[in-house]
PDB file of N, CA and C in Angstrom:
ATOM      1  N   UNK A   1       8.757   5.232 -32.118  1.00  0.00           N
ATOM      2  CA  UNK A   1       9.590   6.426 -32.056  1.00  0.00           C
ATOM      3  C   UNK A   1      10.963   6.021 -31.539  1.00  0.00           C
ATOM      4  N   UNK A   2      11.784   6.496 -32.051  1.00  0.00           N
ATOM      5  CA  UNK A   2      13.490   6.371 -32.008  1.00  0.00           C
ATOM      6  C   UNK A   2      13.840   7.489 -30.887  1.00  0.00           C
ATOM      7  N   UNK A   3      13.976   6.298 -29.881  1.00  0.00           N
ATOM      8  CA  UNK A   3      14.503   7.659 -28.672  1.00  0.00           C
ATOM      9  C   UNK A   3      16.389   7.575 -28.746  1.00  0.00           C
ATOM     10  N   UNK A   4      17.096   8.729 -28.913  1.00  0.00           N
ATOM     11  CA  UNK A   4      18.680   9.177 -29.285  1.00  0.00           C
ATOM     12  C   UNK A   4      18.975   9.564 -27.547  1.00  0.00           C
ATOM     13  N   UNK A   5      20.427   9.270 -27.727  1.00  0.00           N
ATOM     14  CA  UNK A   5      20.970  10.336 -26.355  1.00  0.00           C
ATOM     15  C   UNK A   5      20.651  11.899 -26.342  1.00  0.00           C
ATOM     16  N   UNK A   6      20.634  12.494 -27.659  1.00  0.00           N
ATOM     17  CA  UNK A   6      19.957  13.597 -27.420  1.00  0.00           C
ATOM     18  C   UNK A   6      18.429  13.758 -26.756  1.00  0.00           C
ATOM     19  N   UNK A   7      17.349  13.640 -27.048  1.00  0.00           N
ATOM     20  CA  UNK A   7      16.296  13.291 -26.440  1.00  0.00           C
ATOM     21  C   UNK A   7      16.281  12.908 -25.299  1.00  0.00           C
ATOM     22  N   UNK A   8      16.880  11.798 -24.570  1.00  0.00           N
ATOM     23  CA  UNK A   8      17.319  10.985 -23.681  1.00  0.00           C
ATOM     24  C   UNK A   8      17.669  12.002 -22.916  1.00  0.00           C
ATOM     25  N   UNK A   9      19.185  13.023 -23.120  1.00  0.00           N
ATOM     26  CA  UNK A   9      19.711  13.990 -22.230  1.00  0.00           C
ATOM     27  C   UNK A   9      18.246  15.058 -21.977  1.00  0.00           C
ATOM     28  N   UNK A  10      17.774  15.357 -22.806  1.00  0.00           N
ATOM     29  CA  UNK A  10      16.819  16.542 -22.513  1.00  0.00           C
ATOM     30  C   UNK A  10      15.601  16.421 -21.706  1.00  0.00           C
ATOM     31  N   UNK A  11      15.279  14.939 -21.854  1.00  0.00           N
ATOM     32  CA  UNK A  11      14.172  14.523 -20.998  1.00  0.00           C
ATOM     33  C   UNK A  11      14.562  14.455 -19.602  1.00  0.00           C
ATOM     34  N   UNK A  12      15.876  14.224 -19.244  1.00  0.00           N
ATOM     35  CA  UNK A  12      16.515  13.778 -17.641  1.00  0.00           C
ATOM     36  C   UNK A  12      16.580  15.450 -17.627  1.00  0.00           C
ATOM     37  N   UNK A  13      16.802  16.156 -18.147  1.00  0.00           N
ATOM     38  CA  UNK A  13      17.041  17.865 -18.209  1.00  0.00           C
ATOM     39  C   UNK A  13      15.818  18.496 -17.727  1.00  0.00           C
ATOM     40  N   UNK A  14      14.615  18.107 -18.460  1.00  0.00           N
ATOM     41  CA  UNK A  14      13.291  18.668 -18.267  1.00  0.00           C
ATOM     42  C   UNK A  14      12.807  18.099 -17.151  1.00  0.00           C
ATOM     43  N   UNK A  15      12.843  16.834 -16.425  1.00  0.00           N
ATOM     44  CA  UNK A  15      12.233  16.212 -15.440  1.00  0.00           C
ATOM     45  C   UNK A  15      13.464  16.306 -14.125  1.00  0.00           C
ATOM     46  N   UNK A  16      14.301  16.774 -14.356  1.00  0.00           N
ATOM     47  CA  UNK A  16      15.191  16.727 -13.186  1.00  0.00           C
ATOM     48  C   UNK A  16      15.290  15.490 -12.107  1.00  0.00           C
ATOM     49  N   UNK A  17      16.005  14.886 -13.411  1.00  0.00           N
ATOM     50  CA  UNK A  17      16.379  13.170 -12.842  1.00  0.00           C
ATOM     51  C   UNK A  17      17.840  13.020 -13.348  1.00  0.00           C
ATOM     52  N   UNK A  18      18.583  12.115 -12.253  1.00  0.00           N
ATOM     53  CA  UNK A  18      19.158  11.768 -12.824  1.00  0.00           C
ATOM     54  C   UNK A  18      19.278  10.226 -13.572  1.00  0.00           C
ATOM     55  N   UNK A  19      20.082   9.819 -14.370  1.00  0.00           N
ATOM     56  CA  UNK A  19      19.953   8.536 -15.293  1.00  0.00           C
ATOM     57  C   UNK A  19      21.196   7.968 -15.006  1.00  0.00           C
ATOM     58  N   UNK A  20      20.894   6.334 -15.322  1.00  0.00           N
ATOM     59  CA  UNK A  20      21.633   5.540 -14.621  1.00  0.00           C
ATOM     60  C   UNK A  20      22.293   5.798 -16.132  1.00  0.00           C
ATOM     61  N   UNK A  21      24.396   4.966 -15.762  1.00  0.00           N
ATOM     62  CA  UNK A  21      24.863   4.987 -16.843  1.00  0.00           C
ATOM     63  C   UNK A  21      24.582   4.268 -17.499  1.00  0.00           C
ATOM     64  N   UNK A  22      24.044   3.363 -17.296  1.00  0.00           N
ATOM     65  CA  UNK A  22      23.359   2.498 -18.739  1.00  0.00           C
ATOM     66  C   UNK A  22      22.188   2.647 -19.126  1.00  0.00           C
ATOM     67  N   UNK A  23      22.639   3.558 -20.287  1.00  0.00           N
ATOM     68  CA  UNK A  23      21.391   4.403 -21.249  1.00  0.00           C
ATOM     69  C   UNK A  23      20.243   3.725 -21.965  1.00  0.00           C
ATOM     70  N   UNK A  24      21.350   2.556 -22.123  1.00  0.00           N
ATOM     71  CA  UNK A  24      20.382   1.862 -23.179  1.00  0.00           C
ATOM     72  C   UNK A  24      19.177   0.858 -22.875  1.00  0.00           C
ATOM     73  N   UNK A  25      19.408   0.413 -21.644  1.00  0.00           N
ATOM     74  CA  UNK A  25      18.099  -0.114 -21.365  1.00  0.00           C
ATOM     75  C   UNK A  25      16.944   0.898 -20.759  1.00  0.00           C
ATOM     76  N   UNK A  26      17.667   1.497 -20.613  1.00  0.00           N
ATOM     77  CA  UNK A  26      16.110   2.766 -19.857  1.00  0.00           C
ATOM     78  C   UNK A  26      15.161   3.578 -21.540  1.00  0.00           C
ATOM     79  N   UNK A  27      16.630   4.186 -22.480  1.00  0.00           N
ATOM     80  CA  UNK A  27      16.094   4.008 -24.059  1.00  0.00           C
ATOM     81  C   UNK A  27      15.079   2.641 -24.423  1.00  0.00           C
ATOM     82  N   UNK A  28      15.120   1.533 -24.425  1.00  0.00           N
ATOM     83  CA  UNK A  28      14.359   0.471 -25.176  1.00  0.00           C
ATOM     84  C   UNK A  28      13.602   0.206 -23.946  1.00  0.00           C
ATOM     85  N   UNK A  29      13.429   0.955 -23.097  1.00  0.00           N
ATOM     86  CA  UNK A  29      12.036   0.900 -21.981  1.00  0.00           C
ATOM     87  C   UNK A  29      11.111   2.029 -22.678  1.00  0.00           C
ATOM     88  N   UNK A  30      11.671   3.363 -22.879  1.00  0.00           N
ATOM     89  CA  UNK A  30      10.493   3.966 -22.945  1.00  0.00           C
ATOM     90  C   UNK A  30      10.302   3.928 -24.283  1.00  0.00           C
ATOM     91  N   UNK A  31      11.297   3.374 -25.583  1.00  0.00           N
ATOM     92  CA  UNK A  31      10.903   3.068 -26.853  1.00  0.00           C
ATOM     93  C   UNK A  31       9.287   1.907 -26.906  1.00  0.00           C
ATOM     94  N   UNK A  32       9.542   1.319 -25.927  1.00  0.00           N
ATOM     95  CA  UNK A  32       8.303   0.043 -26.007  1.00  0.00           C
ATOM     96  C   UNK A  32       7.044   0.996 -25.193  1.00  0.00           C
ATOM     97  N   UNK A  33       6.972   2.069 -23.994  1.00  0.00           N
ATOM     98  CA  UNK A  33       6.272   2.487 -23.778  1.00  0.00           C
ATOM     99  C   UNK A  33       5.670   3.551 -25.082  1.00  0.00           C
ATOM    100  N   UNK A  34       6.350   4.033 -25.451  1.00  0.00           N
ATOM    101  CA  UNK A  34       5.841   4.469 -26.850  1.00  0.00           C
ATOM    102  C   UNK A  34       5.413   4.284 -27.784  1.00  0.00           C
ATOM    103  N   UNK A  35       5.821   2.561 -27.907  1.00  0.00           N
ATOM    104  CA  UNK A  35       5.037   1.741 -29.182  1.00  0.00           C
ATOM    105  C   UNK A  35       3.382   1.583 -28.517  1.00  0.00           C
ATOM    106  N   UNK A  36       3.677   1.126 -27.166  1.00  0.00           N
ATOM    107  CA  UNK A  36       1.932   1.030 -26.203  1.00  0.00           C
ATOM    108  C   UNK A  36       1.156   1.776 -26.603  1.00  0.00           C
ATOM    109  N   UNK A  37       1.691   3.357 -26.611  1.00  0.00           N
ATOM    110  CA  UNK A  37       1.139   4.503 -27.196  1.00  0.00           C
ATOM    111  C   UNK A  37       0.659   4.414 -28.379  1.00  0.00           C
ATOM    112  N   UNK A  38       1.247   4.434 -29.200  1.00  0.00           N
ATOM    113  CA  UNK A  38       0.875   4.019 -30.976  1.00  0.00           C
ATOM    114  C   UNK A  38       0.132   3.182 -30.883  1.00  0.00           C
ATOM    115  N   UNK A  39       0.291   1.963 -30.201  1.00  0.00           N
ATOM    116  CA  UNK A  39      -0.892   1.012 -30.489  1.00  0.00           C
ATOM    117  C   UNK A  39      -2.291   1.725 -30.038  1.00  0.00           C
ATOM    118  N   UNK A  40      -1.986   2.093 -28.760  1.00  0.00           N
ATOM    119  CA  UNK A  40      -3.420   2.766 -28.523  1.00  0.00           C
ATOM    120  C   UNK A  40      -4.243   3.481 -29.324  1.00  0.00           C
ATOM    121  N   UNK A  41      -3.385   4.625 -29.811  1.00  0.00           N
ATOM    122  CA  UNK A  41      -3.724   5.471 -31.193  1.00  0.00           C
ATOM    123  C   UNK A  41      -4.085   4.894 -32.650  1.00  0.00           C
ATOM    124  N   UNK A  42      -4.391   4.001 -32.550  1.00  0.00           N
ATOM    125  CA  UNK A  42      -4.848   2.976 -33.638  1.00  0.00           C
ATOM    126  C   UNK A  42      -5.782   2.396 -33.306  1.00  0.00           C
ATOM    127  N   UNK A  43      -6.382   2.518 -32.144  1.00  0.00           N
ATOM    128  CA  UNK A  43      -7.613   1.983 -31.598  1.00  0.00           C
ATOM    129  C   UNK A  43      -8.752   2.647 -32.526  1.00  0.00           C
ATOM    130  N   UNK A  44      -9.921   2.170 -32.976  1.00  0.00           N
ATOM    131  CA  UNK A  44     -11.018   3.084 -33.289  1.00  0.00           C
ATOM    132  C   UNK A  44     -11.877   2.922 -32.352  1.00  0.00           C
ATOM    133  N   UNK A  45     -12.571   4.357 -31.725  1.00  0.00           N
ATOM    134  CA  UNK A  45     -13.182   4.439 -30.962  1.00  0.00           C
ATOM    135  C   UNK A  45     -14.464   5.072 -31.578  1.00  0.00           C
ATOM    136  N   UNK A  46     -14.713   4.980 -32.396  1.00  0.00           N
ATOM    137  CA  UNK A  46     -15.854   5.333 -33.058  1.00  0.00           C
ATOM    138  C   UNK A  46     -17.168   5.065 -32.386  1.00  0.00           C
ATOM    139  N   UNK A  47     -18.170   5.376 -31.806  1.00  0.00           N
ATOM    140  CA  UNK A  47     -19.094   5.006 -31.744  1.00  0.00           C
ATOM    141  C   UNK A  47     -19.056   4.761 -30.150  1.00  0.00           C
ATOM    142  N   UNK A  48     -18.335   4.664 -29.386  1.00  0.00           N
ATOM    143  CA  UNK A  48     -17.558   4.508 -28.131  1.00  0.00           C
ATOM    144  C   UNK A  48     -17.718   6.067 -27.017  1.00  0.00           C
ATOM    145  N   UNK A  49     -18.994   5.746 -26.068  1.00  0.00           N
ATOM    146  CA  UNK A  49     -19.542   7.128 -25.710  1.00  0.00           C
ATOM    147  C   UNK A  49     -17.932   7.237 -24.844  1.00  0.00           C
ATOM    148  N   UNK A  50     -17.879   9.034 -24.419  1.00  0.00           N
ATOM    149  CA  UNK A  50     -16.736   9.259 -23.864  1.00  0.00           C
ATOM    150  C   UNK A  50     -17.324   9.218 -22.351  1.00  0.00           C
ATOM    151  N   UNK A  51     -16.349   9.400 -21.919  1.00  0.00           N
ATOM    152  CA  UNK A  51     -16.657   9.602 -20.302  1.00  0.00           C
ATOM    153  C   UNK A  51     -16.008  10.747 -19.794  1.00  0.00           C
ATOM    154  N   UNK A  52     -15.520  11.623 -20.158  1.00  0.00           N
ATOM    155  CA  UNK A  52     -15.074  13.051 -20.004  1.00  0.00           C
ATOM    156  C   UNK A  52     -16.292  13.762 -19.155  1.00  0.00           C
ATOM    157  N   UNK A  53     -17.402  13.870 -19.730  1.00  0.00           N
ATOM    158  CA  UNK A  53     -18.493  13.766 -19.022  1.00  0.00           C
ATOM    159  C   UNK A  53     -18.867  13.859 -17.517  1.00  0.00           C
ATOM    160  N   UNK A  54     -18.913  12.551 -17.605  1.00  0.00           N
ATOM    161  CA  UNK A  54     -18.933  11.227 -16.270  1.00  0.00           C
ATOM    162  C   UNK A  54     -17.853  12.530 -15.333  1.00  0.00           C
ATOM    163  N   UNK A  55     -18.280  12.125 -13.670  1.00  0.00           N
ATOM    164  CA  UNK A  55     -17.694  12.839 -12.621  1.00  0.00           C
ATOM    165  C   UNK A  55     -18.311  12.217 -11.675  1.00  0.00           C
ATOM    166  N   UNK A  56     -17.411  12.473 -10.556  1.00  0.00           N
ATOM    167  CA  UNK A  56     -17.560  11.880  -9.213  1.00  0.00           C
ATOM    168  C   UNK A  56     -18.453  12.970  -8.305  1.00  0.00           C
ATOM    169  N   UNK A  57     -19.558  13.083  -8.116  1.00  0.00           N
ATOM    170  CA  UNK A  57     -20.460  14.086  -7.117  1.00  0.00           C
ATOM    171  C   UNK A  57     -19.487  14.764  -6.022  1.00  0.00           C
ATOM    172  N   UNK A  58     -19.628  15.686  -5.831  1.00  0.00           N
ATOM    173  CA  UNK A  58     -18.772  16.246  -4.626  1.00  0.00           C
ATOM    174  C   UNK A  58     -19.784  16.329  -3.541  1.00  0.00           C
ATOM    175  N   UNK A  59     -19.447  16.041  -2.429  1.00  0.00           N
ATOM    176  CA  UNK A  59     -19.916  16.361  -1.086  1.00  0.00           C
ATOM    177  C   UNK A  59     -20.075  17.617  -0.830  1.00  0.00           C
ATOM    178  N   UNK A  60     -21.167  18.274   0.014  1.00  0.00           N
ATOM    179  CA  UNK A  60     -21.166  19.371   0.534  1.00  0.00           C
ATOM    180  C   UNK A  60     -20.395  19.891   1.359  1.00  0.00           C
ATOM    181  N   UNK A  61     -19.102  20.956   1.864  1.00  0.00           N
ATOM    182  CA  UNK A  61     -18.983  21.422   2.481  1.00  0.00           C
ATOM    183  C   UNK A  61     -19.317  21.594   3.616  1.00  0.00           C
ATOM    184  N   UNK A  62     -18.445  21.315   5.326  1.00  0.00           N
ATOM    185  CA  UNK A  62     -19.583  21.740   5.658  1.00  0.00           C
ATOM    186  C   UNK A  62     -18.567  22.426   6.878  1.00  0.00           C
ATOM    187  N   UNK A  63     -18.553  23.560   7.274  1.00  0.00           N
ATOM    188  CA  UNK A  63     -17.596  24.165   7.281  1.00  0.00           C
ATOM    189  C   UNK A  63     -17.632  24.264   9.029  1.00  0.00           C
ATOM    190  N   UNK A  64     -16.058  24.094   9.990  1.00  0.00           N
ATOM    191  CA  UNK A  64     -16.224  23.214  10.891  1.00  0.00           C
ATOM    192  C   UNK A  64     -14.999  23.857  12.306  1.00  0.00           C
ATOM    193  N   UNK A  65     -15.707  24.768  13.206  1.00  0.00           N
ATOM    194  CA  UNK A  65     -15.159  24.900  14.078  1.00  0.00           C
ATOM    195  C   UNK A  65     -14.480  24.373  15.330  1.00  0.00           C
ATOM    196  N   UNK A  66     -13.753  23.686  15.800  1.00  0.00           N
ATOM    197  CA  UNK A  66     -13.778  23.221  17.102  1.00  0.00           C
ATOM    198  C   UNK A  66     -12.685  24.551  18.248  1.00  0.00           C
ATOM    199  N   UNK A  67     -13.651  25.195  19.015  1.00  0.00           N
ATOM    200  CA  UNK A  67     -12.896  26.597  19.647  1.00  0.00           C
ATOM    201  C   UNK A  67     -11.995  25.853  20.658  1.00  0.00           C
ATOM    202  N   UNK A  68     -11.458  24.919  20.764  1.00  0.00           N
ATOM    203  CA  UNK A  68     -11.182  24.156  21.703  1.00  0.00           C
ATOM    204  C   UNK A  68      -9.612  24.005  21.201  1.00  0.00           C
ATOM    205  N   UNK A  69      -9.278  23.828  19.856  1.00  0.00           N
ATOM    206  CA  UNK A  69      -7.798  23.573  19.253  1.00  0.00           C
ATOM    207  C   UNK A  69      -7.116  24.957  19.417  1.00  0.00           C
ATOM    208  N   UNK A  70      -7.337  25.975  19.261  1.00  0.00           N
ATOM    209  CA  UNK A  70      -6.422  27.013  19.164  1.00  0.00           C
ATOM    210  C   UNK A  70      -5.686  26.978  21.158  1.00  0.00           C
ATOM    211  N   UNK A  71      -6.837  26.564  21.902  1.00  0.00           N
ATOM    212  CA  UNK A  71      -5.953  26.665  23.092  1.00  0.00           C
ATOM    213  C   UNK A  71      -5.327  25.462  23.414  1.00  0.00           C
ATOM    214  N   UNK A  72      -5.583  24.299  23.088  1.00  0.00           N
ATOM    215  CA  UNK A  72      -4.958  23.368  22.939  1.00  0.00           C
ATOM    216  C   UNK A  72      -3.609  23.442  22.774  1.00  0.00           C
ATOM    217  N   UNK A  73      -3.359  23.986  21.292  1.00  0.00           N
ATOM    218  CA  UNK A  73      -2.134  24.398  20.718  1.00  0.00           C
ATOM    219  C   UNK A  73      -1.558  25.181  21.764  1.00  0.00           C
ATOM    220  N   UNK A  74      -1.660  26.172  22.248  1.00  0.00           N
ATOM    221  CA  UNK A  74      -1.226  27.330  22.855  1.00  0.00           C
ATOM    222  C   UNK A  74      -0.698  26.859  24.220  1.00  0.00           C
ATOM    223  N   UNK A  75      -1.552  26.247  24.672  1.00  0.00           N
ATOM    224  CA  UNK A  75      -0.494  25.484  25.900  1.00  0.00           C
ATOM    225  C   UNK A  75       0.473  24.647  25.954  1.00  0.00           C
ATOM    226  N   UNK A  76       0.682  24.588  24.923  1.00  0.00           N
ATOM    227  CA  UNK A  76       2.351  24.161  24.473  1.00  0.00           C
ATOM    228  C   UNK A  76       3.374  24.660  24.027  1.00  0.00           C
ATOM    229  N   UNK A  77       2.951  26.313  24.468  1.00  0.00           N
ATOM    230  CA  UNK A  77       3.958  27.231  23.537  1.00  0.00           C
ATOM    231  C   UNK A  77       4.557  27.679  24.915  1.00  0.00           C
ATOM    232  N   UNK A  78       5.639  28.215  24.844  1.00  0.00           N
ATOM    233  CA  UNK A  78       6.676  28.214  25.963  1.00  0.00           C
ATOM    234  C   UNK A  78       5.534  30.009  26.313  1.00  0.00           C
ATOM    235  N   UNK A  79       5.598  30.801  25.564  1.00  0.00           N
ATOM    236  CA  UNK A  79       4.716  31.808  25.895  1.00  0.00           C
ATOM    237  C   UNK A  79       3.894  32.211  25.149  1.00  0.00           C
ATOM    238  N   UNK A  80       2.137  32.431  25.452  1.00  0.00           N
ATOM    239  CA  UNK A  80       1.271  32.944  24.346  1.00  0.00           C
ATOM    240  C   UNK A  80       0.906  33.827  25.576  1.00  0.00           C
ATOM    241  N   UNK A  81       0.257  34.926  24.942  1.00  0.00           N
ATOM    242  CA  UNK A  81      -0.901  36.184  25.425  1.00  0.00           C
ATOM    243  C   UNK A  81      -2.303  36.105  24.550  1.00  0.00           C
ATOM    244  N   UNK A  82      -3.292  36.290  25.139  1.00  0.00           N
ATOM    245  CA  UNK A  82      -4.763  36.389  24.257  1.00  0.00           C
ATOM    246  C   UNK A  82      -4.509  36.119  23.247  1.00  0.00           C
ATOM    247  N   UNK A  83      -4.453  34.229  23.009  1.00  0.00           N
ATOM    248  CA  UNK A  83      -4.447  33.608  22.220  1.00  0.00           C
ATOM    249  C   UNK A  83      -3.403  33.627  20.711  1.00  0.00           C
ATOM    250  N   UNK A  84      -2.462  34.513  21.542  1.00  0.00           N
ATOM    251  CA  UNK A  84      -1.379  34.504  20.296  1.00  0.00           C
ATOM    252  C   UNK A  84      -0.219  34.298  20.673  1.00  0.00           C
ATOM    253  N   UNK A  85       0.540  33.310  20.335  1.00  0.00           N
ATOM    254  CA  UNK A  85       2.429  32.853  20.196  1.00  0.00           C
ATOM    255  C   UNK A  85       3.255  34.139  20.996  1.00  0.00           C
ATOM    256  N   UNK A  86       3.951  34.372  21.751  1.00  0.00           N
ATOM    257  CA  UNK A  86       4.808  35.397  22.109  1.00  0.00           C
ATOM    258  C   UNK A  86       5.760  35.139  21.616  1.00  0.00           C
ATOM    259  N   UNK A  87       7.038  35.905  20.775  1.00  0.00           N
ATOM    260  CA  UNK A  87       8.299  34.976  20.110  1.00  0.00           C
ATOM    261  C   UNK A  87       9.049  36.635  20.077  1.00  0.00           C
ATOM    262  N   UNK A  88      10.599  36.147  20.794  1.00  0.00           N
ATOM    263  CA  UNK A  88      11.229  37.209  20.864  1.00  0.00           C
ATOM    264  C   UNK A  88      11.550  37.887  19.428  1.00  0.00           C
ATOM    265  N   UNK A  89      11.779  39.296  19.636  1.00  0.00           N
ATOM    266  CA  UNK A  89      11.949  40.309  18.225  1.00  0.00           C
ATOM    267  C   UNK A  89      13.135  40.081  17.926  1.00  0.00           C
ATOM    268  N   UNK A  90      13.050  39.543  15.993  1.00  0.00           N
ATOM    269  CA  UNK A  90      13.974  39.339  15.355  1.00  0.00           C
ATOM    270  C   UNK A  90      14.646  39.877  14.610  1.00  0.00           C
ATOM    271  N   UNK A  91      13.639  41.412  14.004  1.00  0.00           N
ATOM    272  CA  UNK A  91      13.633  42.190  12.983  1.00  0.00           C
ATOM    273  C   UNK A  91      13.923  43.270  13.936  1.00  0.00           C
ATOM    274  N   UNK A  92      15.027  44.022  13.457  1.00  0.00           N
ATOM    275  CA  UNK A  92      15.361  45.618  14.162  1.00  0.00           C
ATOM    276  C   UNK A  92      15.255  46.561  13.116  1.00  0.00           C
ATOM    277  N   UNK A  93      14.515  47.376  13.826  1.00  0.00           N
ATOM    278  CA  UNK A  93      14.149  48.382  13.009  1.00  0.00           C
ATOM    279  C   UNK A  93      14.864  49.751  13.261  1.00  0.00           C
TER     280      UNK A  93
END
């Protein structure tokens, strides 16, 4: 595939990058990553079980209190009350 400065501009557009001024070697980088591609796509995989399948087991959950962190935290706050942050009013109503 023939990558153009058009293409080139739209891809740095869509990925929000910027590109060095020399276009042309970053062009005949991803021109050769694209040929990789094609080659791949010429692979026959015929007969070749998939592994889409295949998955990694997940662990159980196991769901995990320690009552000990919330005051932890809290004694480092310049002021808390029954376990909640005191923080002067910002919003006037």
């Amino acid at each position: 595939m023939q990558i153009d400065d058009v293409l080139l501009d739209k891809l740095a557009q869509l990925s929000m990058l910027e590109l060095p001024q020399d276009k042309q070697a970053l062009k005949q980088n991803l021109e050769e990553v694209l040929g990789f591609m094609d080659n791949l796509n010429t692979l026959d995989l015929e007969g070749i079980k998939s592994l889409e399948t295949e998955s990694t087991p997940l662990r159980e959950d196991v769901p995990f209190c320690d009552p000990t962190i919330p005051q932890s935290i809290l004694k480092h706050a310049p002021k808390a009350q029954e376990g909640y942050f005191i923080v002067p009013k910002i919003i006037e109503t």
